[in-house]
PDB file of C-alpha atoms and ligand atoms in Angstrom:
ATOM      1  CA  MET A   1       4.900  17.642   6.986  1.00  0.00           C
ATOM      2  CA  TYR A   2       3.476  18.997   3.764  1.00  0.00           C
ATOM      3  CA  VAL A   3       1.898  22.420   3.388  1.00  0.00           C
ATOM      4  CA  GLN A   4      -1.155  22.545   1.149  1.00  0.00           C
ATOM      5  CA  LYS A   5      -2.914  25.500  -0.395  1.00  0.00           C
ATOM      6  CA  VAL A   6      -6.714  25.264  -0.345  1.00  0.00           C
ATOM      7  CA  SER A   7      -8.476  28.152  -2.081  1.00  0.00           C
ATOM      8  CA  LEU A   8     -11.872  29.093  -3.375  1.00  0.00           C
ATOM      9  CA  GLU A   9     -12.819  32.018  -5.601  1.00  0.00           C
ATOM     10  CA  ILE A  10     -16.304  33.478  -5.260  1.00  0.00           C
ATOM     11  CA  LYS A  11     -17.837  33.782  -8.713  1.00  0.00           C
ATOM     12  CA  SER A  12     -21.391  34.318  -7.469  1.00  0.00           C
ATOM     13  CA  ASP A  13     -23.030  37.028  -5.376  1.00  0.00           C
ATOM     14  CA  ALA A  14     -22.449  35.043  -2.158  1.00  0.00           C
ATOM     15  CA  ALA A  15     -21.451  37.151   0.860  1.00  0.00           C
ATOM     16  CA  ILE A  16     -17.755  36.800   1.633  1.00  0.00           C
ATOM     17  CA  ASP A  17     -18.315  36.255   5.384  1.00  0.00           C
ATOM     18  CA  GLU A  18     -20.781  33.439   4.683  1.00  0.00           C
ATOM     19  CA  VAL A  19     -18.181  31.771   2.451  1.00  0.00           C
ATOM     20  CA  VAL A  20     -15.394  32.218   5.030  1.00  0.00           C
ATOM     21  CA  ASP A  21     -17.550  30.586   7.737  1.00  0.00           C
ATOM     22  CA  ALA A  22     -18.394  27.636   5.465  1.00  0.00           C
ATOM     23  CA  PHE A  23     -14.733  27.380   4.430  1.00  0.00           C
ATOM     24  CA  ILE A  24     -13.656  27.119   8.097  1.00  0.00           C
ATOM     25  CA  VAL A  25     -16.209  24.340   8.557  1.00  0.00           C
ATOM     26  CA  LEU A  26     -14.602  22.488   5.626  1.00  0.00           C
ATOM     27  CA  LEU A  27     -11.176  22.769   7.267  1.00  0.00           C
ATOM     28  CA  ASN A  28     -12.630  21.407  10.524  1.00  0.00           C
ATOM     29  CA  PHE A  29     -14.091  18.474   8.615  1.00  0.00           C
ATOM     30  CA  TYR A  30     -10.673  17.860   6.999  1.00  0.00           C
ATOM     31  CA  ARG A  31      -9.298  17.555  10.545  1.00  0.00           C
ATOM     32  CA  GLY A  32     -12.049  15.166  11.648  1.00  0.00           C
ATOM     33  CA  SER A  33     -11.399  12.957   8.629  1.00  0.00           C
ATOM     34  CA  GLY A  34      -7.711  12.763   9.598  1.00  0.00           C
ATOM     35  CA  GLN A  35      -6.617  14.525   6.381  1.00  0.00           C
ATOM     36  CA  LYS A  36      -5.409  17.784   7.963  1.00  0.00           C
ATOM     37  CA  GLN A  37      -3.120  18.219  10.973  1.00  0.00           C
ATOM     38  CA  GLY A  38      -3.722  20.832  13.675  1.00  0.00           C
ATOM     39  CA  LYS A  39      -6.751  22.900  14.556  1.00  0.00           C
ATOM     40  CA  ILE A  40      -5.857  26.180  12.852  1.00  0.00           C
ATOM     41  CA  GLU A  41      -3.692  27.336   9.993  1.00  0.00           C
ATOM     42  CA  SER A  42      -2.859  30.515   8.087  1.00  0.00           C
ATOM     43  CA  GLN A  43      -5.939  31.740   6.330  1.00  0.00           C
ATOM     44  CA  TYR A  44      -6.755  34.979   4.541  1.00  0.00           C
ATOM     45  CA  VAL A  45      -9.156  36.679   2.164  1.00  0.00           C
ATOM     46  CA  SER A  46      -7.852  38.508  -0.899  1.00  0.00           C
ATOM     47  CA  GLY A  47     -10.363  40.061  -3.268  1.00  0.00           C
ATOM     48  CA  ASN A  48     -12.950  37.361  -3.919  1.00  0.00           C
ATOM     49  CA  THR A  49     -10.718  34.441  -2.935  1.00  0.00           C
ATOM     50  CA  VAL A  50     -10.469  32.631   0.408  1.00  0.00           C
ATOM     51  CA  THR A  51      -7.212  30.743   0.989  1.00  0.00           C
ATOM     52  CA  ALA A  52      -5.817  28.513   3.743  1.00  0.00           C
ATOM     53  CA  TYR A  53      -2.527  26.645   4.182  1.00  0.00           C
ATOM     54  CA  PRO A  54      -3.141  23.463   6.200  1.00  0.00           C
ATOM     55  CA  PHE A  55      -0.458  20.926   7.179  1.00  0.00           C
ATOM     56  CA  THR A  56      -0.814  17.296   6.062  1.00  0.00           C
ATOM     57  CA  LEU A  57       1.217  14.129   6.655  1.00  0.00           C
ATOM     58  CA  GLU A  58       1.217  13.043   3.030  1.00  0.00           C
ATOM     59  CA  CYS A  59       1.462  14.905  -0.238  1.00  0.00           C
ATOM     60  CA  ASP A  60      -1.957  13.580  -1.269  1.00  0.00           C
ATOM     61  CA  SER A  61      -3.712  13.689   2.124  1.00  0.00           C
ATOM     62  CA  LEU A  62      -6.375  16.043   0.730  1.00  0.00           C
ATOM     63  CA  ASP A  63      -7.044  13.793  -2.257  1.00  0.00           C
ATOM     64  CA  LYS A  64     -10.735  13.028  -2.822  1.00  0.00           C
ATOM     65  CA  SER A  65     -10.096   9.340  -2.130  1.00  0.00           C
ATOM     66  CA  HIS A  66      -9.562  10.221   1.558  1.00  0.00           C
ATOM     67  CA  ASN A  67     -12.618  12.495   1.832  1.00  0.00           C
ATOM     68  CA  ASN A  68     -15.445  11.369   4.081  1.00  0.00           C
ATOM     69  CA  PHE A  69     -19.150  12.160   3.892  1.00  0.00           C
ATOM     70  CA  TYR A  70     -18.855  15.500   5.728  1.00  0.00           C
ATOM     71  CA  VAL A  71     -15.903  16.745   3.643  1.00  0.00           C
ATOM     72  CA  ASN A  72     -17.653  15.890   0.379  1.00  0.00           C
ATOM     73  CA  ARG A  73     -20.908  17.491   1.495  1.00  0.00           C
ATOM     74  CA  GLN A  74     -19.150  20.707   2.568  1.00  0.00           C
ATOM     75  CA  ILE A  75     -17.147  20.950  -0.672  1.00  0.00           C
ATOM     76  CA  GLU A  76     -20.372  20.530  -2.630  1.00  0.00           C
ATOM     77  CA  LYS A  77     -22.032  23.253  -0.548  1.00  0.00           C
ATOM     78  CA  LEU A  78     -19.114  25.696  -1.028  1.00  0.00           C
ATOM     79  CA  GLU A  79     -18.857  25.045  -4.748  1.00  0.00           C
ATOM     80  CA  THR A  80     -22.592  25.603  -5.161  1.00  0.00           C
ATOM     81  CA  ILE A  81     -22.712  28.927  -3.296  1.00  0.00           C
ATOM     82  CA  CYS A  82     -19.495  30.202  -4.947  1.00  0.00           C
ATOM     83  CA  GLN A  83     -20.128  28.786  -8.426  1.00  0.00           C
ATOM     84  CA  SER A  84     -16.499  27.648  -8.593  1.00  0.00           C
ATOM     85  CA  ASP A  85     -14.335  24.678  -7.604  1.00  0.00           C
ATOM     86  CA  VAL A  86     -12.252  24.271  -4.451  1.00  0.00           C
ATOM     87  CA  GLN A  87      -8.617  24.346  -5.606  1.00  0.00           C
ATOM     88  CA  ILE A  88      -5.953  22.276  -3.816  1.00  0.00           C
ATOM     89  CA  THR A  89      -2.216  22.407  -4.528  1.00  0.00           C
ATOM     90  CA  THR A  90       0.816  21.198  -2.575  1.00  0.00           C
ATOM     91  CA  ILE A  91       3.112  24.114  -1.676  1.00  0.00           C
ATOM     92  CA  GLY A  92       6.010  22.099  -0.239  1.00  0.00           C
ATOM     93  CA  LYS A  93       7.438  20.454   2.865  1.00  0.00           C
ATOM     94  CA  SER A  94       7.821  22.053   6.283  1.00  0.00           C
ATOM     95  CA  HIS A  95      11.302  20.457   6.549  1.00  0.00           C
ATOM     96  CA  ASP A  96      13.524  19.362   3.695  1.00  0.00           C
ATOM     97  CA  ASP A  97      14.320  16.045   5.396  1.00  0.00           C
ATOM     98  CA  TYR A  98      10.683  15.093   6.114  1.00  0.00           C
ATOM     99  CA  THR A  99      10.324  11.564   4.793  1.00  0.00           C
ATOM    100  CA  GLY A 100       6.593  11.116   5.289  1.00  0.00           C
ATOM    101  CA  PRO A 101       4.468   9.024   7.629  1.00  0.00           C
ATOM    102  CA  CYS A 102       4.360   5.260   8.233  1.00  0.00           C
ATOM    103  CA  THR A 103       4.036   3.151   5.101  1.00  0.00           C
ATOM    104  CA  CYS A 104       4.271  -0.259   6.807  1.00  0.00           C
ATOM    105  CA  HIS A 105       1.947  -2.812   5.268  1.00  0.00           C
ATOM    106  CA  LYS A 106       1.183  -4.399   8.623  1.00  0.00           C
ATOM    107  CA  PRO A 107       2.643  -2.574  11.647  1.00  0.00           C
ATOM    108  CA  GLU A 108       3.630  -4.802  14.536  1.00  0.00           C
ATOM    109  CA  PHE A 109       1.785  -2.472  16.908  1.00  0.00           C
ATOM    110  CA  TYR A 110       0.533   1.092  17.304  1.00  0.00           C
ATOM    111  CA  ILE A 111       1.179   3.628  20.080  1.00  0.00           C
ATOM    112  CA  LEU A 112      -1.235   6.403  21.077  1.00  0.00           C
ATOM    113  CA  LYS A 113       0.996   9.366  21.923  1.00  0.00           C
ATOM    114  CA  THR A 114       1.161  13.117  21.548  1.00  0.00           C
ATOM    115  CA  ASP A 115       2.616  16.146  23.375  1.00  0.00           C
ATOM    116  CA  TYR A 116       2.009  19.856  23.902  1.00  0.00           C
ATOM    117  CA  ILE A 117       3.572  21.028  20.634  1.00  0.00           C
ATOM    118  CA  SER A 118       2.628  18.154  18.338  1.00  0.00           C
ATOM    119  CA  ILE A 119       0.126  18.506  15.509  1.00  0.00           C
ATOM    120  CA  ASP A 120       1.110  15.117  14.052  1.00  0.00           C
ATOM    121  CA  SER A 121      -1.302  12.216  14.136  1.00  0.00           C
ATOM    122  CA  PRO A 122      -1.490  10.874  17.723  1.00  0.00           C
ATOM    123  CA  VAL A 123      -1.121   7.315  16.388  1.00  0.00           C
ATOM    124  CA  THR A 124       2.484   6.154  15.943  1.00  0.00           C
ATOM    125  CA  CYS A 125       3.628   2.948  14.235  1.00  0.00           C
ATOM    126  CA  GLY A 126       5.540   0.712  16.650  1.00  0.00           C
ATOM    127  CA  SER A 127       7.499  -0.845  13.761  1.00  0.00           C
ATOM    128  CA  CYS A 128       8.908   2.241  11.989  1.00  0.00           C
ATOM    129  CA  ASN A 129       8.191   4.883  14.689  1.00  0.00           C
ATOM    130  CA  HIS A 130       6.559   7.174  12.135  1.00  0.00           C
ATOM    131  CA  ARG A 131       3.103   8.688  12.477  1.00  0.00           C
ATOM    132  CA  VAL A 132       0.080   6.956  11.009  1.00  0.00           C
ATOM    133  CA  PRO A 133      -2.392   9.153   9.091  1.00  0.00           C
ATOM    134  CA  LEU A 134      -5.735   8.588  10.800  1.00  0.00           C
ATOM    135  CA  TYR A 135      -7.484   8.039   7.461  1.00  0.00           C
ATOM    136  CA  ARG A 136      -5.363   4.885   7.047  1.00  0.00           C
ATOM    137  CA  LEU A 137      -7.250   3.388  10.001  1.00  0.00           C
ATOM    138  CA  PRO A 138     -10.785   2.035   9.664  1.00  0.00           C
ATOM    139  CA  VAL A 139     -13.405   4.696  10.385  1.00  0.00           C
ATOM    140  CA  TYR A 140     -13.485   5.159  14.152  1.00  0.00           C
ATOM    141  CA  GLU A 141     -16.871   6.835  14.568  1.00  0.00           C
ATOM    142  CA  ASP A 142     -19.351   8.884  12.523  1.00  0.00           C
ATOM    143  CA  HIS A 143     -17.277   8.875   9.301  1.00  0.00           C
ATOM    144  CA  GLY A 144     -14.137  10.078  11.106  1.00  0.00           C
ATOM    145  CA  TYR A 145     -11.805  10.193  14.082  1.00  0.00           C
ATOM    146  CA  MET A 146     -13.096  12.922  16.404  1.00  0.00           C
ATOM    147  CA  PRO A 147     -12.979  10.801  19.622  1.00  0.00           C
ATOM    148  CA  ILE A 148      -9.235  10.248  19.031  1.00  0.00           C
ATOM    149  CA  LEU A 149      -8.741  13.964  18.352  1.00  0.00           C
ATOM    150  CA  SER A 150     -10.749  14.812  21.475  1.00  0.00           C
ATOM    151  CA  TRP A 151      -8.314  12.757  23.577  1.00  0.00           C
ATOM    152  CA  GLU A 152      -5.434  14.448  21.724  1.00  0.00           C
ATOM    153  CA  THR A 153      -6.765  17.905  22.640  1.00  0.00           C
ATOM    154  CA  ASN A 154      -7.192  16.848  26.289  1.00  0.00           C
ATOM    155  CA  TYR A 155      -3.644  15.478  26.404  1.00  0.00           C
ATOM    156  CA  VAL A 156      -2.178  18.616  24.785  1.00  0.00           C
ATOM    157  CA  SER A 157      -4.095  20.720  27.349  1.00  0.00           C
ATOM    158  CA  CYS A 158      -2.666  18.695  30.267  1.00  0.00           C
ATOM    159  CA  ASP A 159       0.862  18.763  28.823  1.00  0.00           C
ATOM    160  CA  SER A 160       0.580  22.532  28.334  1.00  0.00           C
ATOM    161  CA  LEU A 161      -0.420  23.010  31.999  1.00  0.00           C
ATOM    162  CA  GLN A 162       2.478  20.797  33.011  1.00  0.00           C
ATOM    163  CA  MET A 163       4.959  22.729  30.848  1.00  0.00           C
ATOM    164  CA  ASN A 164       3.710  26.139  32.043  1.00  0.00           C
ATOM    165  CA  CYS A 165       4.115  25.053  35.703  1.00  0.00           C
ATOM    166  CA  GLU A 166       1.977  27.719  37.407  1.00  0.00           C
ATOM    167  CA  VAL A 167      -1.614  26.466  37.028  1.00  0.00           C
ATOM    168  CA  GLY A 168      -2.660  22.885  37.699  1.00  0.00           C
ATOM    169  CA  GLU A 169       0.809  21.433  37.097  1.00  0.00           C
ATOM    170  CA  GLN A 170       0.497  18.560  39.591  1.00  0.00           C
ATOM    171  CA  TRP A 171      -3.049  17.702  38.536  1.00  0.00           C
ATOM    172  CA  ALA A 172      -2.097  17.724  34.843  1.00  0.00           C
ATOM    173  CA  THR A 173       1.025  15.618  35.406  1.00  0.00           C
ATOM    174  CA  ARG A 174      -1.054  13.090  37.341  1.00  0.00           C
ATOM    175  CA  GLN A 175      -3.519  12.916  34.446  1.00  0.00           C
ATOM    176  CA  MET A 176      -0.631  12.030  32.126  1.00  0.00           C
ATOM    177  CA  GLN A 177       1.225   9.506  34.259  1.00  0.00           C
ATOM    178  CA  ASP A 178      -1.451   7.796  36.374  1.00  0.00           C
ATOM    179  CA  VAL A 179      -2.859   4.777  34.547  1.00  0.00           C
ATOM    180  CA  ARG A 180      -6.193   5.305  36.326  1.00  0.00           C
ATOM    181  CA  SER A 181      -6.655   9.016  35.535  1.00  0.00           C
ATOM    182  CA  GLN A 182      -9.571  10.216  33.405  1.00  0.00           C
ATOM    183  CA  LEU A 183      -7.147  11.111  30.610  1.00  0.00           C
ATOM    184  CA  SER A 184      -5.499   7.666  30.667  1.00  0.00           C
ATOM    185  CA  LYS A 185      -8.870   5.918  30.774  1.00  0.00           C
ATOM    186  CA  GLN A 186     -10.039   7.900  27.745  1.00  0.00           C
ATOM    187  CA  GLY A 187      -6.819   7.058  25.869  1.00  0.00           C
ATOM    188  CA  ILE A 188      -6.811   3.369  26.847  1.00  0.00           C
ATOM    189  CA  THR A 189     -10.422   3.013  25.656  1.00  0.00           C
ATOM    190  CA  ILE A 190      -9.341   4.490  22.302  1.00  0.00           C
ATOM    191  CA  CYS A 191      -6.433   2.018  22.128  1.00  0.00           C
ATOM    192  CA  HIS A 192      -8.841  -0.886  22.734  1.00  0.00           C
ATOM    193  CA  THR A 193     -11.139   0.359  19.982  1.00  0.00           C
ATOM    194  CA  ILE A 194      -8.300   0.862  17.468  1.00  0.00           C
ATOM    195  CA  GLU A 195      -7.080  -2.661  18.260  1.00  0.00           C
ATOM    196  CA  GLN A 196     -10.572  -4.086  17.712  1.00  0.00           C
ATOM    197  CA  LEU A 197     -10.910  -2.223  14.405  1.00  0.00           C
ATOM    198  CA  THR A 198      -7.440  -3.073  13.047  1.00  0.00           C
ATOM    199  CA  ALA A 199      -6.480  -6.326  14.825  1.00  0.00           C
ATOM    200  CA  ILE A 200      -3.146  -4.571  15.512  1.00  0.00           C
ATOM    201  CA  PRO A 201      -2.053  -4.357  19.193  1.00  0.00           C
ATOM    202  CA  THR A 202      -2.371  -0.722  20.297  1.00  0.00           C
ATOM    203  CA  TYR A 203      -0.398   0.615  23.266  1.00  0.00           C
ATOM    204  CA  TYR A 204      -1.089   3.632  25.437  1.00  0.00           C
ATOM    205  CA  TYR A 205       1.948   5.801  26.176  1.00  0.00           C
ATOM    206  CA  LEU A 206       2.192   6.635  29.864  1.00  0.00           C
ATOM    207  CA  TYR A 207       4.195   9.764  30.620  1.00  0.00           C
ATOM    208  CA  ASN A 208       6.756   9.327  33.421  1.00  0.00           C
ATOM    209  CA  TYR A 209       8.498  12.233  35.052  1.00  0.00           C
ATOM    210  CA  ARG A 210       8.239  11.174  38.681  1.00  0.00           C
ATOM    211  CA  ARG A 211      10.504  12.856  41.175  1.00  0.00           C
ATOM    212  CA  ARG A 212      12.893  10.461  42.929  1.00  0.00           C
ATOM    213  CA  PRO A 213      11.376   7.441  41.127  1.00  0.00           C
ATOM    214  CA  ASN A 214      11.263   4.228  43.117  1.00  0.00           C
ATOM    215  CA  LYS A 215      13.380   1.852  40.997  1.00  0.00           C
ATOM    216  CA  VAL A 216      11.474  -1.238  42.158  1.00  0.00           C
ATOM    217  CA  THR A 217       8.044   0.271  41.494  1.00  0.00           C
ATOM    218  CA  GLN A 218       9.169   1.832  38.237  1.00  0.00           C
ATOM    219  CA  ASN A 219      10.322  -1.496  36.830  1.00  0.00           C
ATOM    220  CA  HIS A 220       6.861  -2.994  37.181  1.00  0.00           C
ATOM    221  CA  CYS A 221       3.784  -2.240  35.142  1.00  0.00           C
ATOM    222  CA  PRO A 222       1.608   0.198  37.137  1.00  0.00           C
ATOM    223  CA  ASN A 223      -1.489  -1.779  36.203  1.00  0.00           C
ATOM    224  CA  CYS A 224      -0.711  -5.518  36.514  1.00  0.00           C
ATOM    225  CA  LYS A 225       2.477  -5.032  38.628  1.00  0.00           C
ATOM    226  CA  GLN A 226       4.442  -7.465  36.445  1.00  0.00           C
ATOM    227  CA  PRO A 227       8.021  -6.645  35.289  1.00  0.00           C
ATOM    228  CA  TRP A 228       7.846  -4.546  32.127  1.00  0.00           C
ATOM    229  CA  SER A 229      11.439  -3.401  31.450  1.00  0.00           C
ATOM    230  CA  LEU A 230      12.521  -3.799  27.840  1.00  0.00           C
ATOM    231  CA  LYS A 231      15.839  -5.595  27.309  1.00  0.00           C
ATOM    232  CA  LYS A 232      16.789  -2.957  24.769  1.00  0.00           C
ATOM    233  CA  ARG A 233      15.490   0.591  24.552  1.00  0.00           C
ATOM    234  CA  LEU A 234      12.924   0.765  21.762  1.00  0.00           C
ATOM    235  CA  HIS A 235      13.260   3.482  19.117  1.00  0.00           C
ATOM    236  CA  ARG A 236      15.835   5.114  21.409  1.00  0.00           C
ATOM    237  CA  PHE A 237      12.962   6.285  23.626  1.00  0.00           C
ATOM    238  CA  TYR A 238      10.812   3.582  25.272  1.00  0.00           C
ATOM    239  CA  ASP A 239      12.132   1.623  28.300  1.00  0.00           C
ATOM    240  CA  PHE A 240       8.990  -0.148  29.528  1.00  0.00           C
ATOM    241  CA  LYS A 241       6.282  -2.127  27.735  1.00  0.00           C
ATOM    242  CA  CYS A 242       3.539  -4.353  29.136  1.00  0.00           C
ATOM    243  CA  ASP A 243       2.126  -6.601  26.437  1.00  0.00           C
ATOM    244  CA  PHE A 244      -0.687  -7.710  28.715  1.00  0.00           C
ATOM    245  CA  CYS A 245      -1.952  -4.218  29.626  1.00  0.00           C
ATOM    246  CA  ARG A 246      -0.866  -2.608  26.319  1.00  0.00           C
ATOM    247  CA  LEU A 247       1.081   0.131  28.122  1.00  0.00           C
ATOM    248  CA  ILE A 248       4.415   1.650  27.095  1.00  0.00           C
ATOM    249  CA  SER A 249       6.561   4.180  28.935  1.00  0.00           C
ATOM    250  CA  THR A 250      10.005   5.612  29.654  1.00  0.00           C
ATOM    251  CA  VAL A 251      12.415   5.831  32.578  1.00  0.00           C
ATOM    252  CA  SER A 252      11.886   9.054  34.524  1.00  0.00           C
ATOM    253  CA  LEU A 253      14.691  11.493  33.799  1.00  0.00           C
ATOM    254  CA  ASN A 254      13.763  13.422  36.932  1.00  0.00           C
ATOM    255  CA  THR A 255      16.141  11.686  39.338  1.00  0.00           C
TER     256      THR A 255
HETATM  257 ZN1  LIG B   1       5.277   1.933  10.161  1.00  0.00          ZN
HETATM  258 ZN1  LIG B   2       0.645  -4.655  32.863  1.00  0.00          ZN
END
């Protein structure tokens, strides 16, 4: 990913704490508009300047052309109370070999998928297997993508419980791998909406880490019960895909 520097110098008599609070709101709006990845980032105050270093998927993710109504309104508010402009510069890449997100003109399909350590976009391109910046999708709701990010937070919470093992592990794992769980229902509804908005088939990734998996059951879609094994593993990861139910999954490694 890219690391950006967003800073604002106070050239008025505005109180620093008031500016910091409004600055945090701007960063939250950058997340809701799909421009910024992750909920929090390094942020500090030095003299009269507030600075933050958010992650983005593209070099120009924070460009004005991607701003939504809330981002623009908050920038205007900050610049008015500080009597100066919000400054944005690209610091560099998090990894030297980062090649950027999906640039496919028309992806064959999308996959909704995240995990406990990911701050990438939860929408993956099924053609190139790279992440899709949310601002490339049509507006999902209220100028942004918060319902998708709400599901992402819920999934990350469940995956964290599952990884930590001690509290709610079984419940959280069931949320992730049962097609009828609340988490899956929330995600599948999002997939349907993205597909309606984009006319691109959108699949829900079902986690699979069942103990002693039943080979017969596993080879059939958990929703429509039809065979769903892929002839060839997709992107060296996916083993199952149901085009009817728009579900995609993997063989359980927990044998
Ligand atoms: Zn792509
Ligand atoms: Zn199915």
